[in-house]
Amino acid sequence: MKKPRILIVDDNKVNIELLRAQLKPYDYTIETALDGEEALSKILKDPPDMVLLDLMMPKISGYEVCRSIKQNKNTQFVPVIVITALQELDDKLKAIELGADDFLVKPFNKLELITRIKSLLRMKELHDDLDTSESILFSLAEALEAKDIYTRGHSERVAKYSLEIAKALVLPSHELEVIRKGGLLHDIGKIGVREDILLKPGRLTDEEMVHVRSHPTRGFDICSPLKSLEEALTCIRSHHERYDGTGYPDGLKGEDIPICGQILAVADTFDAMTTDRPYRKALPVATAIKIMEDENESGQWNPNIVKIFLDIIKNNKIELFNSKP
């Protein structure tokens, strides 16, 4: 197992060596930086598993280092323990507000330091395991599409279109991430659908259609074990529901359909229209727009979401993939 890497950041070499000596009995790889600038350079190049950070340093303060770590999506989950001589409550509150995971005032108890390090490293390990599990699912979904020239890149496009709709609806940033994950994984249930059915150029039989229509619930079941995907499960399950209640798998109607499912349904339909499929060639974008405008009151979609999406396309606010003009 790889040793956890801990970066000690302090402009005082004596303090660095004291910390190094305290951590020596433990199975950690220790790295050091003498100022904030050097620290950020090392962190961005190769993120450590933890940062022990002094606040008062030349060039870039510990506050700014902490802010930069927590605002960068590649390092935001790296635990930061602030270790400082500053004892004012305001200093502690400022560090915590900037994302510091813990705060120790010098002189501190060695046992307290080690206990906090072990606790935060364990939390990071759990997060990394979760991140790996999600990555495996995303790779699985991508591999599924790669086998089929007709749907290659489909989920990525659906996720992109859905995000633009969600932004236009001014949904909270947290929901944007849920919709992105839902878009990338919405068809993962097709792993359980036979390839000859997915690639069939002609009309599907009733039995084959039942098989295809099982993919939202299969996808739901595949992703259910991952707690981090809990909110995205509704997107995966509901992306084939219809606004008039005649969709599947649950026959939800109107606003009973989760908003992410309503959004994905529109994005999914548009991408299906404007890309080649086994049973027909891609439609020009203008034709797809006309069809969706004409059928916007048919009951398939939320009319407001369709209007928003078509306005985005007409105003060139989104790059369209693999589609004819």
PDB file of C-alpha atoms in Angstrom:
ATOM      1  CA  MET A   1       0.000   0.000   0.000  1.00  0.00           C
ATOM      2  CA  LYS A   2       1.290   3.449  -0.922  1.00  0.00           C
ATOM      3  CA  LYS A   3       2.476   5.617   1.968  1.00  0.00           C
ATOM      4  CA  PRO A   4       0.371   8.754   2.552  1.00  0.00           C
ATOM      5  CA  ARG A   5       2.251  11.883   1.456  1.00  0.00           C
ATOM      6  CA  ILE A   6       2.145  14.821   3.858  1.00  0.00           C
ATOM      7  CA  LEU A   7       3.332  18.274   2.797  1.00  0.00           C
ATOM      8  CA  ILE A   8       4.582  20.509   5.630  1.00  0.00           C
ATOM      9  CA  VAL A   9       4.418  24.210   4.729  1.00  0.00           C
ATOM     10  CA  ASP A  10       6.254  26.641   7.017  1.00  0.00           C
ATOM     11  CA  ASP A  11       8.789  29.417   6.467  1.00  0.00           C
ATOM     12  CA  ASN A  12      10.601  28.364   9.653  1.00  0.00           C
ATOM     13  CA  LYS A  13      12.951  25.409   9.067  1.00  0.00           C
ATOM     14  CA  VAL A  14      13.073  24.621  12.789  1.00  0.00           C
ATOM     15  CA  ASN A  15       9.284  24.177  12.866  1.00  0.00           C
ATOM     16  CA  ILE A  16       9.470  21.918   9.814  1.00  0.00           C
ATOM     17  CA  GLU A  17      12.102  19.696  11.424  1.00  0.00           C
ATOM     18  CA  LEU A  18      10.119  19.499  14.668  1.00  0.00           C
ATOM     19  CA  LEU A  19       7.054  18.295  12.770  1.00  0.00           C
ATOM     20  CA  ARG A  20       9.152  15.899  10.710  1.00  0.00           C
ATOM     21  CA  ALA A  21      10.584  14.389  13.913  1.00  0.00           C
ATOM     22  CA  GLN A  22       7.109  13.959  15.411  1.00  0.00           C
ATOM     23  CA  LEU A  23       5.862  12.170  12.288  1.00  0.00           C
ATOM     24  CA  LYS A  24       8.983  10.031  11.781  1.00  0.00           C
ATOM     25  CA  PRO A  25       7.697   6.985  13.755  1.00  0.00           C
ATOM     26  CA  TYR A  26       4.681   6.779  11.436  1.00  0.00           C
ATOM     27  CA  ASP A  27       4.475   5.421   7.924  1.00  0.00           C
ATOM     28  CA  TYR A  28       4.261   8.745   6.082  1.00  0.00           C
ATOM     29  CA  THR A  29       6.266  10.264   3.257  1.00  0.00           C
ATOM     30  CA  ILE A  30       7.160  13.799   4.335  1.00  0.00           C
ATOM     31  CA  GLU A  31       7.623  16.650   1.857  1.00  0.00           C
ATOM     32  CA  THR A  32       8.283  20.297   2.671  1.00  0.00           C
ATOM     33  CA  ALA A  33       7.812  23.830   1.322  1.00  0.00           C
ATOM     34  CA  LEU A  34       9.265  27.017   2.801  1.00  0.00           C
ATOM     35  CA  ASP A  35       6.653  29.453   1.490  1.00  0.00           C
ATOM     36  CA  GLY A  36       3.177  29.578   0.003  1.00  0.00           C
ATOM     37  CA  GLU A  37       4.383  29.957  -3.562  1.00  0.00           C
ATOM     38  CA  GLU A  38       6.519  26.808  -3.394  1.00  0.00           C
ATOM     39  CA  ALA A  39       3.689  24.970  -1.642  1.00  0.00           C
ATOM     40  CA  LEU A  40       1.116  25.759  -4.333  1.00  0.00           C
ATOM     41  CA  SER A  41       3.554  24.789  -7.076  1.00  0.00           C
ATOM     42  CA  LYS A  42       4.078  21.374  -5.479  1.00  0.00           C
ATOM     43  CA  ILE A  43       0.417  20.850  -4.629  1.00  0.00           C
ATOM     44  CA  LEU A  44      -0.840  21.652  -8.134  1.00  0.00           C
ATOM     45  CA  LYS A  45       1.868  19.554  -9.797  1.00  0.00           C
ATOM     46  CA  ASP A  46       1.315  16.449  -7.653  1.00  0.00           C
ATOM     47  CA  PRO A  47      -1.354  16.781  -4.933  1.00  0.00           C
ATOM     48  CA  PRO A  48      -0.289  15.307  -1.566  1.00  0.00           C
ATOM     49  CA  ASP A  49      -2.608  13.365   0.723  1.00  0.00           C
ATOM     50  CA  MET A  50      -2.505  16.089   3.377  1.00  0.00           C
ATOM     51  CA  VAL A  51      -1.134  19.582   4.001  1.00  0.00           C
ATOM     52  CA  LEU A  52       0.118  20.843   7.374  1.00  0.00           C
ATOM     53  CA  LEU A  53       0.008  24.596   6.875  1.00  0.00           C
ATOM     54  CA  ASP A  54       1.426  27.600   8.714  1.00  0.00           C
ATOM     55  CA  LEU A  55      -0.547  30.822   8.253  1.00  0.00           C
ATOM     56  CA  MET A  56       2.025  33.606   8.507  1.00  0.00           C
ATOM     57  CA  MET A  57       4.424  33.232   5.575  1.00  0.00           C
ATOM     58  CA  PRO A  58       6.109  35.515   3.003  1.00  0.00           C
ATOM     59  CA  LYS A  59       4.945  35.877  -0.617  1.00  0.00           C
ATOM     60  CA  ILE A  60       1.651  34.015  -0.231  1.00  0.00           C
ATOM     61  CA  SER A  61       0.002  33.607   3.176  1.00  0.00           C
ATOM     62  CA  GLY A  62      -1.338  30.327   4.488  1.00  0.00           C
ATOM     63  CA  TYR A  63      -4.838  31.752   4.101  1.00  0.00           C
ATOM     64  CA  GLU A  64      -4.332  32.176   0.358  1.00  0.00           C
ATOM     65  CA  VAL A  65      -2.746  28.734   0.035  1.00  0.00           C
ATOM     66  CA  CYS A  66      -5.767  27.205   1.767  1.00  0.00           C
ATOM     67  CA  ARG A  67      -8.178  29.144  -0.444  1.00  0.00           C
ATOM     68  CA  SER A  68      -6.366  28.021  -3.603  1.00  0.00           C
ATOM     69  CA  ILE A  69      -6.350  24.369  -2.530  1.00  0.00           C
ATOM     70  CA  LYS A  70     -10.050  24.320  -1.747  1.00  0.00           C
ATOM     71  CA  GLN A  71     -11.141  26.241  -4.854  1.00  0.00           C
ATOM     72  CA  ASN A  72      -9.321  23.906  -7.256  1.00  0.00           C
ATOM     73  CA  LYS A  73     -11.442  20.877  -8.201  1.00  0.00           C
ATOM     74  CA  ASN A  74      -8.304  18.716  -8.431  1.00  0.00           C
ATOM     75  CA  THR A  75      -7.201  19.480  -4.870  1.00  0.00           C
ATOM     76  CA  GLN A  76     -10.371  20.494  -3.016  1.00  0.00           C
ATOM     77  CA  PHE A  77     -10.530  17.219  -1.083  1.00  0.00           C
ATOM     78  CA  VAL A  78      -6.910  17.330   0.110  1.00  0.00           C
ATOM     79  CA  PRO A  79      -7.173  17.735   3.920  1.00  0.00           C
ATOM     80  CA  VAL A  80      -5.570  20.891   5.318  1.00  0.00           C
ATOM     81  CA  ILE A  81      -4.567  21.195   8.975  1.00  0.00           C
ATOM     82  CA  VAL A  82      -3.587  24.733   9.920  1.00  0.00           C
ATOM     83  CA  ILE A  83      -0.787  24.794  12.505  1.00  0.00           C
ATOM     84  CA  THR A  84      -0.062  28.283  13.815  1.00  0.00           C
ATOM     85  CA  ALA A  85       0.939  30.395  16.794  1.00  0.00           C
ATOM     86  CA  LEU A  86      -2.050  32.680  16.154  1.00  0.00           C
ATOM     87  CA  GLN A  87      -4.554  32.196  18.956  1.00  0.00           C
ATOM     88  CA  GLU A  88      -7.306  34.685  18.118  1.00  0.00           C
ATOM     89  CA  LEU A  89     -10.726  33.221  17.384  1.00  0.00           C
ATOM     90  CA  ASP A  90     -10.979  35.385  14.248  1.00  0.00           C
ATOM     91  CA  ASP A  91      -7.870  33.710  12.815  1.00  0.00           C
ATOM     92  CA  LYS A  92      -9.353  30.274  13.375  1.00  0.00           C
ATOM     93  CA  LEU A  93     -12.720  31.257  11.904  1.00  0.00           C
ATOM     94  CA  LYS A  94     -11.073  32.776   8.825  1.00  0.00           C
ATOM     95  CA  ALA A  95      -9.062  29.603   8.186  1.00  0.00           C
ATOM     96  CA  ILE A  96     -12.118  27.373   8.624  1.00  0.00           C
ATOM     97  CA  GLU A  97     -14.194  29.612   6.331  1.00  0.00           C
ATOM     98  CA  LEU A  98     -11.513  29.235   3.649  1.00  0.00           C
ATOM     99  CA  GLY A  99     -11.846  25.461   3.868  1.00  0.00           C
ATOM    100  CA  ALA A 100      -9.273  24.338   6.454  1.00  0.00           C
ATOM    101  CA  ASP A 101     -10.260  20.936   7.831  1.00  0.00           C
ATOM    102  CA  ASP A 102      -8.684  21.460  11.252  1.00  0.00           C
ATOM    103  CA  PHE A 103      -6.792  24.059  13.289  1.00  0.00           C
ATOM    104  CA  LEU A 104      -4.032  23.486  15.866  1.00  0.00           C
ATOM    105  CA  VAL A 105      -2.406  26.217  17.963  1.00  0.00           C
ATOM    106  CA  LYS A 106       1.294  25.944  18.821  1.00  0.00           C
ATOM    107  CA  PRO A 107       2.448  24.425  21.098  1.00  0.00           C
ATOM    108  CA  PHE A 108       0.210  21.420  20.527  1.00  0.00           C
ATOM    109  CA  ASN A 109       0.039  17.913  21.902  1.00  0.00           C
ATOM    110  CA  LYS A 110       1.745  15.344  19.654  1.00  0.00           C
ATOM    111  CA  LEU A 111      -0.976  12.741  20.272  1.00  0.00           C
ATOM    112  CA  GLU A 112      -3.647  15.264  19.278  1.00  0.00           C
ATOM    113  CA  LEU A 113      -1.791  16.019  16.035  1.00  0.00           C
ATOM    114  CA  ILE A 114      -1.374  12.342  15.113  1.00  0.00           C
ATOM    115  CA  THR A 115      -5.005  11.555  15.955  1.00  0.00           C
ATOM    116  CA  ARG A 116      -6.270  14.347  13.716  1.00  0.00           C
ATOM    117  CA  ILE A 117      -3.909  13.383  10.889  1.00  0.00           C
ATOM    118  CA  LYS A 118      -5.056   9.752  10.995  1.00  0.00           C
ATOM    119  CA  SER A 119      -8.720  10.752  11.086  1.00  0.00           C
ATOM    120  CA  LEU A 120      -8.488  13.122   8.106  1.00  0.00           C
ATOM    121  CA  LEU A 121      -6.356  10.705   6.070  1.00  0.00           C
ATOM    122  CA  ARG A 122      -8.982   8.014   6.644  1.00  0.00           C
ATOM    123  CA  MET A 123     -11.703  10.369   5.392  1.00  0.00           C
ATOM    124  CA  LYS A 124      -9.644  11.165   2.292  1.00  0.00           C
ATOM    125  CA  GLU A 125      -9.070   7.462   1.661  1.00  0.00           C
ATOM    126  CA  LEU A 126     -12.821   6.836   1.781  1.00  0.00           C
ATOM    127  CA  HIS A 127     -13.427   9.729  -0.616  1.00  0.00           C
ATOM    128  CA  ASP A 128     -10.742   8.450  -3.011  1.00  0.00           C
ATOM    129  CA  ASP A 129     -12.290   4.958  -2.953  1.00  0.00           C
ATOM    130  CA  LEU A 130     -15.668   6.505  -3.740  1.00  0.00           C
ATOM    131  CA  ASP A 131     -14.171   8.567  -6.546  1.00  0.00           C
ATOM    132  CA  THR A 132     -12.565   5.433  -7.998  1.00  0.00           C
ATOM    133  CA  SER A 133     -15.884   3.563  -7.889  1.00  0.00           C
ATOM    134  CA  GLU A 134     -17.617   6.414  -9.727  1.00  0.00           C
ATOM    135  CA  SER A 135     -14.823   6.512 -12.302  1.00  0.00           C
ATOM    136  CA  ILE A 136     -15.260   2.792 -12.941  1.00  0.00           C
ATOM    137  CA  LEU A 137     -18.958   3.323 -13.650  1.00  0.00           C
ATOM    138  CA  PHE A 138     -18.267   6.269 -15.971  1.00  0.00           C
ATOM    139  CA  SER A 139     -15.645   4.188 -17.803  1.00  0.00           C
ATOM    140  CA  LEU A 140     -18.102   1.311 -18.058  1.00  0.00           C
ATOM    141  CA  ALA A 141     -20.726   3.599 -19.583  1.00  0.00           C
ATOM    142  CA  GLU A 142     -18.149   4.969 -22.020  1.00  0.00           C
ATOM    143  CA  ALA A 143     -16.992   1.463 -22.973  1.00  0.00           C
ATOM    144  CA  LEU A 144     -20.607   0.446 -23.609  1.00  0.00           C
ATOM    145  CA  GLU A 145     -21.058   3.291 -26.085  1.00  0.00           C
ATOM    146  CA  ALA A 146     -17.673   2.697 -27.717  1.00  0.00           C
ATOM    147  CA  LYS A 147     -18.931  -0.685 -28.942  1.00  0.00           C
ATOM    148  CA  ASP A 148     -21.715   1.021 -30.881  1.00  0.00           C
ATOM    149  CA  ILE A 149     -20.759   3.535 -33.583  1.00  0.00           C
ATOM    150  CA  TYR A 150     -24.281   4.948 -33.438  1.00  0.00           C
ATOM    151  CA  THR A 151     -24.231   5.971 -29.775  1.00  0.00           C
ATOM    152  CA  ARG A 152     -20.535   6.751 -29.299  1.00  0.00           C
ATOM    153  CA  GLY A 153     -20.340   9.967 -27.266  1.00  0.00           C
ATOM    154  CA  HIS A 154     -24.118  10.057 -26.756  1.00  0.00           C
ATOM    155  CA  SER A 155     -24.047  10.259 -22.955  1.00  0.00           C
ATOM    156  CA  GLU A 156     -21.386  12.960 -22.989  1.00  0.00           C
ATOM    157  CA  ARG A 157     -23.520  15.035 -25.351  1.00  0.00           C
ATOM    158  CA  VAL A 158     -26.675  14.468 -23.312  1.00  0.00           C
ATOM    159  CA  ALA A 159     -24.807  15.545 -20.170  1.00  0.00           C
ATOM    160  CA  LYS A 160     -23.542  18.685 -21.938  1.00  0.00           C
ATOM    161  CA  TYR A 161     -26.952  19.660 -23.357  1.00  0.00           C
ATOM    162  CA  SER A 162     -28.632  18.949 -20.007  1.00  0.00           C
ATOM    163  CA  LEU A 163     -26.157  21.141 -18.157  1.00  0.00           C
ATOM    164  CA  GLU A 164     -26.896  24.070 -20.461  1.00  0.00           C
ATOM    165  CA  ILE A 165     -30.625  23.657 -19.863  1.00  0.00           C
ATOM    166  CA  ALA A 166     -30.076  23.443 -16.100  1.00  0.00           C
ATOM    167  CA  LYS A 167     -27.958  26.609 -16.154  1.00  0.00           C
ATOM    168  CA  ALA A 168     -30.672  28.424 -18.100  1.00  0.00           C
ATOM    169  CA  LEU A 169     -33.157  27.316 -15.436  1.00  0.00           C
ATOM    170  CA  VAL A 170     -30.754  28.768 -12.833  1.00  0.00           C
ATOM    171  CA  LEU A 171     -30.606  25.537 -10.858  1.00  0.00           C
ATOM    172  CA  PRO A 172     -28.196  25.438  -7.873  1.00  0.00           C
ATOM    173  CA  SER A 173     -24.612  24.347  -8.574  1.00  0.00           C
ATOM    174  CA  HIS A 174     -25.126  21.150  -6.592  1.00  0.00           C
ATOM    175  CA  GLU A 175     -27.985  20.137  -8.893  1.00  0.00           C
ATOM    176  CA  LEU A 176     -25.828  20.868 -11.940  1.00  0.00           C
ATOM    177  CA  GLU A 177     -23.367  18.212 -10.781  1.00  0.00           C
ATOM    178  CA  VAL A 178     -26.200  15.745 -10.151  1.00  0.00           C
ATOM    179  CA  ILE A 179     -27.514  16.336 -13.676  1.00  0.00           C
ATOM    180  CA  ARG A 180     -24.031  15.972 -15.171  1.00  0.00           C
ATOM    181  CA  LYS A 181     -23.572  12.588 -13.506  1.00  0.00           C
ATOM    182  CA  GLY A 182     -27.094  11.539 -14.443  1.00  0.00           C
ATOM    183  CA  GLY A 183     -26.452  12.465 -18.067  1.00  0.00           C
ATOM    184  CA  LEU A 184     -23.216  10.501 -18.224  1.00  0.00           C
ATOM    185  CA  LEU A 185     -24.821   7.413 -16.679  1.00  0.00           C
ATOM    186  CA  HIS A 186     -28.402   7.592 -17.964  1.00  0.00           C
ATOM    187  CA  ASP A 187     -27.968   4.699 -20.416  1.00  0.00           C
ATOM    188  CA  ILE A 188     -25.656   2.490 -18.349  1.00  0.00           C
ATOM    189  CA  GLY A 189     -28.542   0.051 -17.890  1.00  0.00           C
ATOM    190  CA  LYS A 190     -28.152  -0.899 -21.558  1.00  0.00           C
ATOM    191  CA  ILE A 191     -25.322  -3.138 -20.376  1.00  0.00           C
ATOM    192  CA  GLY A 192     -28.127  -5.595 -19.689  1.00  0.00           C
ATOM    193  CA  VAL A 193     -29.672  -5.266 -23.171  1.00  0.00           C
ATOM    194  CA  ARG A 194     -28.553  -7.682 -25.881  1.00  0.00           C
ATOM    195  CA  GLU A 195     -26.302  -6.100 -28.504  1.00  0.00           C
ATOM    196  CA  ASP A 196     -28.319  -7.517 -31.415  1.00  0.00           C
ATOM    197  CA  ILE A 197     -31.369  -5.655 -30.092  1.00  0.00           C
ATOM    198  CA  LEU A 198     -29.512  -2.367 -29.596  1.00  0.00           C
ATOM    199  CA  LEU A 199     -28.097  -2.530 -33.136  1.00  0.00           C
ATOM    200  CA  LYS A 200     -31.195  -3.886 -34.873  1.00  0.00           C
ATOM    201  CA  PRO A 201     -31.851  -1.796 -38.022  1.00  0.00           C
ATOM    202  CA  GLY A 202     -35.551  -2.663 -38.243  1.00  0.00           C
ATOM    203  CA  ARG A 203     -38.575  -2.285 -36.001  1.00  0.00           C
ATOM    204  CA  LEU A 204     -38.314  -3.943 -32.588  1.00  0.00           C
ATOM    205  CA  THR A 205     -40.780  -6.654 -31.580  1.00  0.00           C
ATOM    206  CA  ASP A 206     -42.921  -6.133 -28.489  1.00  0.00           C
ATOM    207  CA  GLU A 207     -40.661  -8.515 -26.572  1.00  0.00           C
ATOM    208  CA  GLU A 208     -37.533  -6.674 -27.685  1.00  0.00           C
ATOM    209  CA  MET A 209     -39.102  -3.348 -26.754  1.00  0.00           C
ATOM    210  CA  VAL A 210     -39.779  -4.618 -23.231  1.00  0.00           C
ATOM    211  CA  HIS A 211     -36.109  -5.593 -23.035  1.00  0.00           C
ATOM    212  CA  VAL A 212     -34.956  -2.124 -24.150  1.00  0.00           C
ATOM    213  CA  ARG A 213     -37.369  -0.381 -21.803  1.00  0.00           C
ATOM    214  CA  SER A 214     -35.825  -2.172 -18.848  1.00  0.00           C
ATOM    215  CA  HIS A 215     -32.625  -0.112 -19.095  1.00  0.00           C
ATOM    216  CA  PRO A 216     -33.670   2.789 -16.806  1.00  0.00           C
ATOM    217  CA  THR A 217     -34.402   0.397 -13.926  1.00  0.00           C
ATOM    218  CA  ARG A 218     -31.298  -1.672 -14.687  1.00  0.00           C
ATOM    219  CA  GLY A 219     -29.215   1.511 -14.606  1.00  0.00           C
ATOM    220  CA  PHE A 220     -30.862   2.507 -11.329  1.00  0.00           C
ATOM    221  CA  ASP A 221     -29.968  -0.879  -9.823  1.00  0.00           C
ATOM    222  CA  ILE A 222     -26.376  -0.777 -11.117  1.00  0.00           C
ATOM    223  CA  CYS A 223     -25.705   2.651  -9.599  1.00  0.00           C
ATOM    224  CA  SER A 224     -27.716   2.216  -6.375  1.00  0.00           C
ATOM    225  CA  PRO A 225     -24.859   0.765  -4.277  1.00  0.00           C
ATOM    226  CA  LEU A 226     -22.904   4.029  -4.627  1.00  0.00           C
ATOM    227  CA  LYS A 227     -24.110   6.501  -2.001  1.00  0.00           C
ATOM    228  CA  SER A 228     -22.467   9.380  -3.888  1.00  0.00           C
ATOM    229  CA  LEU A 229     -24.797   8.758  -6.846  1.00  0.00           C
ATOM    230  CA  GLU A 230     -27.949   8.662  -4.735  1.00  0.00           C
ATOM    231  CA  GLU A 231     -29.363  11.919  -6.114  1.00  0.00           C
ATOM    232  CA  ALA A 232     -28.430  11.022  -9.703  1.00  0.00           C
ATOM    233  CA  LEU A 233     -30.463   7.801  -9.451  1.00  0.00           C
ATOM    234  CA  THR A 234     -33.704   9.679 -10.100  1.00  0.00           C
ATOM    235  CA  CYS A 235     -32.208  11.121 -13.313  1.00  0.00           C
ATOM    236  CA  ILE A 236     -31.203   7.661 -14.523  1.00  0.00           C
ATOM    237  CA  ARG A 237     -34.565   6.107 -13.689  1.00  0.00           C
ATOM    238  CA  SER A 238     -36.808   8.882 -15.012  1.00  0.00           C
ATOM    239  CA  HIS A 239     -35.215  10.002 -18.301  1.00  0.00           C
ATOM    240  CA  HIS A 240     -37.820   8.092 -20.367  1.00  0.00           C
ATOM    241  CA  GLU A 241     -40.858   9.339 -18.455  1.00  0.00           C
ATOM    242  CA  ARG A 242     -43.242  11.467 -20.527  1.00  0.00           C
ATOM    243  CA  TYR A 243     -44.840  14.676 -19.339  1.00  0.00           C
ATOM    244  CA  ASP A 244     -48.302  13.267 -20.146  1.00  0.00           C
ATOM    245  CA  GLY A 245     -47.720  10.196 -17.957  1.00  0.00           C
ATOM    246  CA  THR A 246     -47.351   7.615 -20.743  1.00  0.00           C
ATOM    247  CA  GLY A 247     -43.604   7.103 -20.339  1.00  0.00           C
ATOM    248  CA  TYR A 248     -41.666   4.406 -18.516  1.00  0.00           C
ATOM    249  CA  PRO A 249     -40.741   2.773 -16.172  1.00  0.00           C
ATOM    250  CA  ASP A 250     -43.047   4.349 -13.554  1.00  0.00           C
ATOM    251  CA  GLY A 251     -45.615   6.260 -15.617  1.00  0.00           C
ATOM    252  CA  LEU A 252     -44.885   9.520 -13.785  1.00  0.00           C
ATOM    253  CA  LYS A 253     -46.719  12.621 -14.998  1.00  0.00           C
ATOM    254  CA  GLY A 254     -45.972  16.342 -15.145  1.00  0.00           C
ATOM    255  CA  GLU A 255     -44.106  17.772 -12.186  1.00  0.00           C
ATOM    256  CA  ASP A 256     -44.063  14.360 -10.502  1.00  0.00           C
ATOM    257  CA  ILE A 257     -41.184  13.631 -12.880  1.00  0.00           C
ATOM    258  CA  PRO A 258     -37.923  14.830 -11.259  1.00  0.00           C
ATOM    259  CA  ILE A 259     -36.629  17.981 -12.945  1.00  0.00           C
ATOM    260  CA  CYS A 260     -33.420  16.195 -13.939  1.00  0.00           C
ATOM    261  CA  GLY A 261     -35.485  13.518 -15.711  1.00  0.00           C
ATOM    262  CA  GLN A 262     -37.486  16.191 -17.551  1.00  0.00           C
ATOM    263  CA  ILE A 263     -34.252  17.848 -18.691  1.00  0.00           C
ATOM    264  CA  LEU A 264     -32.535  14.616 -19.747  1.00  0.00           C
ATOM    265  CA  ALA A 265     -35.594  13.567 -21.754  1.00  0.00           C
ATOM    266  CA  VAL A 266     -35.324  16.670 -23.940  1.00  0.00           C
ATOM    267  CA  ALA A 267     -31.540  16.443 -24.359  1.00  0.00           C
ATOM    268  CA  ASP A 268     -31.706  12.697 -25.054  1.00  0.00           C
ATOM    269  CA  THR A 269     -34.382  13.109 -27.727  1.00  0.00           C
ATOM    270  CA  PHE A 270     -32.514  15.890 -29.523  1.00  0.00           C
ATOM    271  CA  ASP A 271     -29.262  13.943 -29.624  1.00  0.00           C
ATOM    272  CA  ALA A 272     -31.061  10.829 -30.862  1.00  0.00           C
ATOM    273  CA  MET A 273     -32.599  12.873 -33.688  1.00  0.00           C
ATOM    274  CA  THR A 274     -29.366  14.547 -34.787  1.00  0.00           C
ATOM    275  CA  THR A 275     -27.068  11.502 -34.834  1.00  0.00           C
ATOM    276  CA  ASP A 276     -27.063   8.387 -37.003  1.00  0.00           C
ATOM    277  CA  ARG A 277     -28.995   5.412 -35.658  1.00  0.00           C
ATOM    278  CA  PRO A 278     -29.226   1.809 -36.960  1.00  0.00           C
ATOM    279  CA  TYR A 279     -32.721   2.491 -38.319  1.00  0.00           C
ATOM    280  CA  ARG A 280     -32.140   5.956 -39.889  1.00  0.00           C
ATOM    281  CA  LYS A 281     -29.623   8.666 -40.729  1.00  0.00           C
ATOM    282  CA  ALA A 282     -29.141  11.773 -38.578  1.00  0.00           C
ATOM    283  CA  LEU A 283     -31.638  14.571 -39.107  1.00  0.00           C
ATOM    284  CA  PRO A 284     -30.370  18.110 -39.820  1.00  0.00           C
ATOM    285  CA  VAL A 285     -30.492  20.345 -36.755  1.00  0.00           C
ATOM    286  CA  ALA A 286     -33.107  22.586 -38.390  1.00  0.00           C
ATOM    287  CA  THR A 287     -35.358  19.574 -38.983  1.00  0.00           C
ATOM    288  CA  ALA A 288     -34.959  18.364 -35.407  1.00  0.00           C
ATOM    289  CA  ILE A 289     -35.818  21.837 -34.110  1.00  0.00           C
ATOM    290  CA  LYS A 290     -38.935  21.972 -36.317  1.00  0.00           C
ATOM    291  CA  ILE A 291     -40.093  18.543 -35.122  1.00  0.00           C
ATOM    292  CA  MET A 292     -39.611  19.457 -31.462  1.00  0.00           C
ATOM    293  CA  GLU A 293     -41.420  22.776 -31.954  1.00  0.00           C
ATOM    294  CA  ASP A 294     -44.324  21.081 -33.746  1.00  0.00           C
ATOM    295  CA  GLU A 295     -44.594  18.341 -31.128  1.00  0.00           C
ATOM    296  CA  ASN A 296     -43.937  20.502 -28.083  1.00  0.00           C
ATOM    297  CA  GLU A 297     -47.558  20.250 -27.012  1.00  0.00           C
ATOM    298  CA  SER A 298     -47.750  16.507 -27.710  1.00  0.00           C
ATOM    299  CA  GLY A 299     -47.223  15.603 -24.076  1.00  0.00           C
ATOM    300  CA  GLN A 300     -43.795  14.047 -24.434  1.00  0.00           C
ATOM    301  CA  TRP A 301     -41.835  16.850 -22.755  1.00  0.00           C
ATOM    302  CA  ASN A 302     -42.176  19.801 -20.435  1.00  0.00           C
ATOM    303  CA  PRO A 303     -42.952  22.580 -22.991  1.00  0.00           C
ATOM    304  CA  ASN A 304     -40.960  25.188 -21.073  1.00  0.00           C
ATOM    305  CA  ILE A 305     -37.818  23.044 -21.055  1.00  0.00           C
ATOM    306  CA  VAL A 306     -38.112  22.406 -24.797  1.00  0.00           C
ATOM    307  CA  LYS A 307     -38.480  26.134 -25.465  1.00  0.00           C
ATOM    308  CA  ILE A 308     -35.449  26.942 -23.307  1.00  0.00           C
ATOM    309  CA  PHE A 309     -33.309  24.308 -25.029  1.00  0.00           C
ATOM    310  CA  LEU A 310     -34.304  25.337 -28.548  1.00  0.00           C
ATOM    311  CA  ASP A 311     -33.571  28.983 -27.690  1.00  0.00           C
ATOM    312  CA  ILE A 312     -30.096  27.908 -26.536  1.00  0.00           C
ATOM    313  CA  ILE A 313     -29.505  26.163 -29.876  1.00  0.00           C
ATOM    314  CA  LYS A 314     -30.912  28.989 -32.011  1.00  0.00           C
ATOM    315  CA  ASN A 315     -28.771  31.550 -30.204  1.00  0.00           C
ATOM    316  CA  ASN A 316     -25.645  29.414 -30.696  1.00  0.00           C
ATOM    317  CA  LYS A 317     -25.060  29.180 -26.961  1.00  0.00           C
ATOM    318  CA  ILE A 318     -23.939  25.567 -27.209  1.00  0.00           C
ATOM    319  CA  GLU A 319     -21.641  23.565 -29.458  1.00  0.00           C
ATOM    320  CA  LEU A 320     -23.533  20.765 -31.178  1.00  0.00           C
ATOM    321  CA  PHE A 321     -21.741  17.455 -31.663  1.00  0.00           C
ATOM    322  CA  ASN A 322     -21.805  15.177 -34.724  1.00  0.00           C
ATOM    323  CA  SER A 323     -24.782  16.893 -36.258  1.00  0.00           C
ATOM    324  CA  LYS A 324     -25.693  18.282 -39.661  1.00  0.00           C
ATOM    325  CA  PRO A 325     -26.466  22.018 -39.891  1.00  0.00           C
TER     326      PRO A 325
END
